[in-house]
Coordinates of N, CA and C in Angstrom, one line a residue:
X30 N 0.9 -1.2 0.0 CA 0.0 0.0 0.0 C 0.9 1.2 0.0
X31 N 0.5 2.3 -0.7 CA 1.2 3.5 -0.8 C 1.1 4.2 0.6
X32 N 2.3 4.5 1.2 CA 2.3 5.1 2.6 C 1.9 6.6 2.5
X33 N 2.0 7.2 1.4 CA 1.7 8.6 1.3 C 0.2 8.9 1.2
X34 N -0.6 7.8 1.0 CA -2.0 7.9 0.9 C -2.7 7.1 1.9
X35 N -3.6 7.6 2.7 CA -4.3 6.8 3.8 C -5.1 5.7 3.1
X36 N -5.3 4.6 3.9 CA -6.0 3.5 3.4 C -7.5 3.9 3.2
X37 N -8.2 3.2 2.4 CA -9.7 3.3 2.3 C -10.3 2.6 3.5
X38 N -11.5 3.0 3.9 CA -12.2 2.5 5.0 C -12.2 1.0 5.0
X39 N -12.6 0.4 3.9 CA -12.8 -1.1 3.8 C -11.5 -1.8 3.9
X40 N -10.4 -1.1 3.6 CA -9.0 -1.7 3.8 C -8.6 -1.6 5.3
X41 N -8.8 -0.5 5.8 CA -8.4 -0.2 7.2 C -9.3 -1.0 8.2
X42 N -10.6 -1.1 8.0 CA -11.4 -1.9 8.9 C -11.6 -3.3 8.5
X43 N -11.1 -3.7 7.3 CA -11.1 -5.1 6.9 C -12.5 -5.7 7.0
X44 N -13.5 -5.0 6.6 CA -14.9 -5.4 6.8 C -15.5 -6.4 5.7
X45 N -14.8 -6.5 4.6 CA -15.3 -7.4 3.5 C -16.6 -6.8 2.8
X46 N -16.9 -5.6 3.0 CA -18.1 -5.0 2.4 C -17.8 -4.0 1.2
X47 N -16.5 -4.0 0.8 CA -16.1 -3.1 -0.2 C -17.0 -2.8 -1.3
X48 N -17.3 -3.8 -2.1 CA -18.2 -3.7 -3.3 C -19.6 -3.4 -3.0
X49 N -20.1 -3.7 -1.8 CA -21.5 -3.4 -1.4 C -21.6 -2.0 -0.7
X50 N -20.5 -1.4 -0.4 CA -20.5 -0.1 0.3 C -20.8 1.1 -0.6
X51 N -21.7 1.9 -0.1 CA -22.1 3.1 -0.9 C -20.9 4.1 -1.1
X52 N -19.8 3.9 -0.3 CA -18.6 4.8 -0.4 C -17.7 4.3 -1.5
X53 N -17.8 3.0 -1.9 CA -17.0 2.4 -2.9 C -17.4 2.8 -4.3
X54 N -16.5 3.2 -5.2 CA -15.0 3.2 -5.1 C -14.4 4.5 -4.8
X55 N -15.2 5.6 -4.8 CA -14.7 7.0 -4.8 C -14.5 7.6 -3.4
X56 N -15.2 7.1 -2.4 CA -15.2 7.8 -1.1 C -14.7 7.0 0.0
X57 N -13.7 6.2 -0.2 CA -13.1 5.3 0.8 C -12.5 6.0 1.9
X58 N -12.0 7.3 1.7 CA -11.4 8.0 2.8 C -12.4 9.1 3.4
X59 N -13.6 9.1 2.8 CA -14.6 10.1 3.3 C -15.9 9.4 3.6
X60 N -15.8 8.1 4.0 CA -17.1 7.3 4.1 C -18.0 7.9 5.1
X61 N -17.5 8.7 6.0 CA -18.4 9.3 7.1 C -19.3 10.4 6.5
X62 N -19.1 10.8 5.3 CA -20.0 11.8 4.7 C -21.0 11.2 3.7
X63 N -20.9 9.8 3.6 CA -21.8 9.1 2.6 C -22.9 8.4 3.4
X64 N -24.1 8.7 3.1 CA -25.2 8.0 3.8 C -25.3 6.6 3.3
X65 N -25.8 5.7 4.2 CA -26.0 4.3 3.8 C -24.8 3.4 4.1
X66 N -23.7 4.0 4.5 CA -22.5 3.2 4.8 C -22.7 2.5 6.2
X67 N -21.9 1.4 6.4 CA -22.1 0.7 7.6 C -21.4 1.4 8.8
X68 N -22.0 1.5 9.9 CA -21.4 2.0 11.1 C -21.9 1.2 12.3
X69 N -21.0 0.6 13.0 CA -21.4 -0.3 14.1 C -22.2 -1.5 13.6
X70 N -21.9 -1.9 12.4 CA -22.5 -3.1 11.9 C -23.8 -3.0 11.3
X71 N -24.3 -1.8 11.1 CA -25.6 -1.6 10.4 C -25.6 -0.4 9.6
X72 N -26.4 -0.4 8.5 CA -26.4 0.8 7.6 C -27.2 2.0 8.3
X73 N -26.7 3.2 8.1 CA -27.4 4.4 8.6 C -27.9 5.2 7.4
X74 N -29.2 5.3 7.3 CA -29.8 6.0 6.1 C -29.6 7.5 6.0
X75 N -29.3 8.1 7.1 CA -29.1 9.6 7.1 C -27.7 9.9 7.7
X76 N -27.2 11.1 7.3 CA -26.0 11.6 7.9 C -26.1 11.7 9.4
X77 N -27.2 12.3 9.8 CA -27.4 12.6 11.3 C -27.4 11.3 12.1
X78 N -28.0 10.3 11.5 CA -28.1 9.0 12.3 C -26.7 8.3 12.4
X79 N -25.8 8.6 11.6 CA -24.5 7.8 11.6 C -23.4 8.6 12.2
X80 N -23.4 9.9 12.3 CA -22.3 10.6 12.8 C -21.8 10.3 14.2
X81 N -22.8 10.0 15.1 CA -22.4 9.6 16.5 C -21.5 8.3 16.4
X82 N -21.9 7.4 15.5 CA -21.1 6.1 15.4 C -19.8 6.5 14.7
X83 N -19.8 7.3 13.7 CA -18.5 7.7 13.0 C -17.5 8.3 14.0
X84 N -18.0 9.1 14.9 CA -17.1 9.7 15.8 C -16.4 8.8 16.8
X85 N -16.9 7.6 16.9 CA -16.2 6.6 17.8 C -15.5 5.5 16.9
X86 N -15.5 5.7 15.6 CA -14.9 4.7 14.7 C -13.3 4.9 14.6
X87 N -12.6 3.9 14.7 CA -11.1 4.0 14.6 C -10.7 4.6 13.3
X88 N -11.4 4.3 12.2 CA -11.0 4.8 10.9 C -11.2 6.3 10.8
X89 N -12.3 6.8 11.4 CA -12.6 8.2 11.4 C -11.6 8.9 12.2
X90 N -11.2 8.3 13.3 CA -10.1 9.0 14.2 C -8.8 9.0 13.4
X91 N -8.5 8.0 12.6 CA -7.3 7.9 11.8 C -7.3 9.0 10.8
X92 N -8.4 9.1 10.0 CA -8.5 10.1 9.0 C -8.5 11.5 9.6
X93 N -9.1 11.8 10.7 CA -9.1 13.1 11.3 C -7.7 13.4 11.8
X94 N -6.9 12.4 12.2 CA -5.5 12.7 12.6 C -4.6 13.1 11.4
X95 N -5.0 12.7 10.2 CA -4.3 13.0 9.0 C -4.7 14.3 8.4
X96 N -5.8 14.9 8.9 CA -6.4 16.1 8.2 C -5.4 17.3 8.4
X97 N -5.6 18.1 7.4 CA -4.8 19.4 7.4 C -5.3 20.3 8.4
X98 N -4.5 21.0 9.2 CA -4.9 22.1 10.1 C -5.3 23.3 9.3
X99 N -6.6 23.5 9.0 CA -7.0 24.6 8.2 C -6.6 25.9 8.8
X100 N -6.7 26.1 10.1 CA -6.3 27.4 10.7 C -4.9 27.7 10.4
X101 N -4.0 26.8 10.4 CA -2.6 27.0 10.1 C -2.4 27.5 8.6
X102 N -3.2 26.8 7.7 CA -3.1 27.2 6.3 C -3.6 28.6 6.1
X103 N -4.7 28.9 6.7 CA -5.3 30.2 6.5 C -4.4 31.3 7.0
X104 N -3.6 31.1 8.1 CA -2.6 32.1 8.6 C -1.4 32.2 7.6
X105 N -1.1 31.1 7.0 CA 0.1 31.1 6.1 C -0.3 31.8 4.8
X106 N -1.5 31.7 4.4 CA -2.0 32.2 3.1 C -3.2 33.1 3.4
X107 N -3.0 34.3 3.9 CA -4.1 35.2 4.2 C -4.8 35.6 2.9
X108 N -6.1 36.0 3.1 CA -6.9 36.4 2.0 C -6.4 37.7 1.4
X109 N -6.5 37.8 0.1 CA -6.0 39.0 -0.5 C -7.2 40.0 -0.7
X110 N -6.9 41.3 -0.7 CA -7.9 42.3 -0.9 C -8.3 42.5 -2.3

C-alpha cells in the first residue's frame, strides 16, 4: 500500500463490504459523509443518524488525525484584498 495515501475504510477496517459499500469506489477516505454506509455493523440511512457512530470509529479517528490544520493554512495564506 502507498504510505503517502491513507487507506480506504474497507481496507483499514477489513470489513469485507467493499463492493457493497455506498462509499466504494470513490469515497473510501470520506465514508463518514456518505449516507447508507455501515457504522457499528448496520447501515445508517441519514448523515445525522450515523455521525455519532462515526465519531467513535477507529478509521474516522485515523482520517481526522491525518487532516490538514485549516487554521494554520489560513494564517500562512491570508486572504487578498
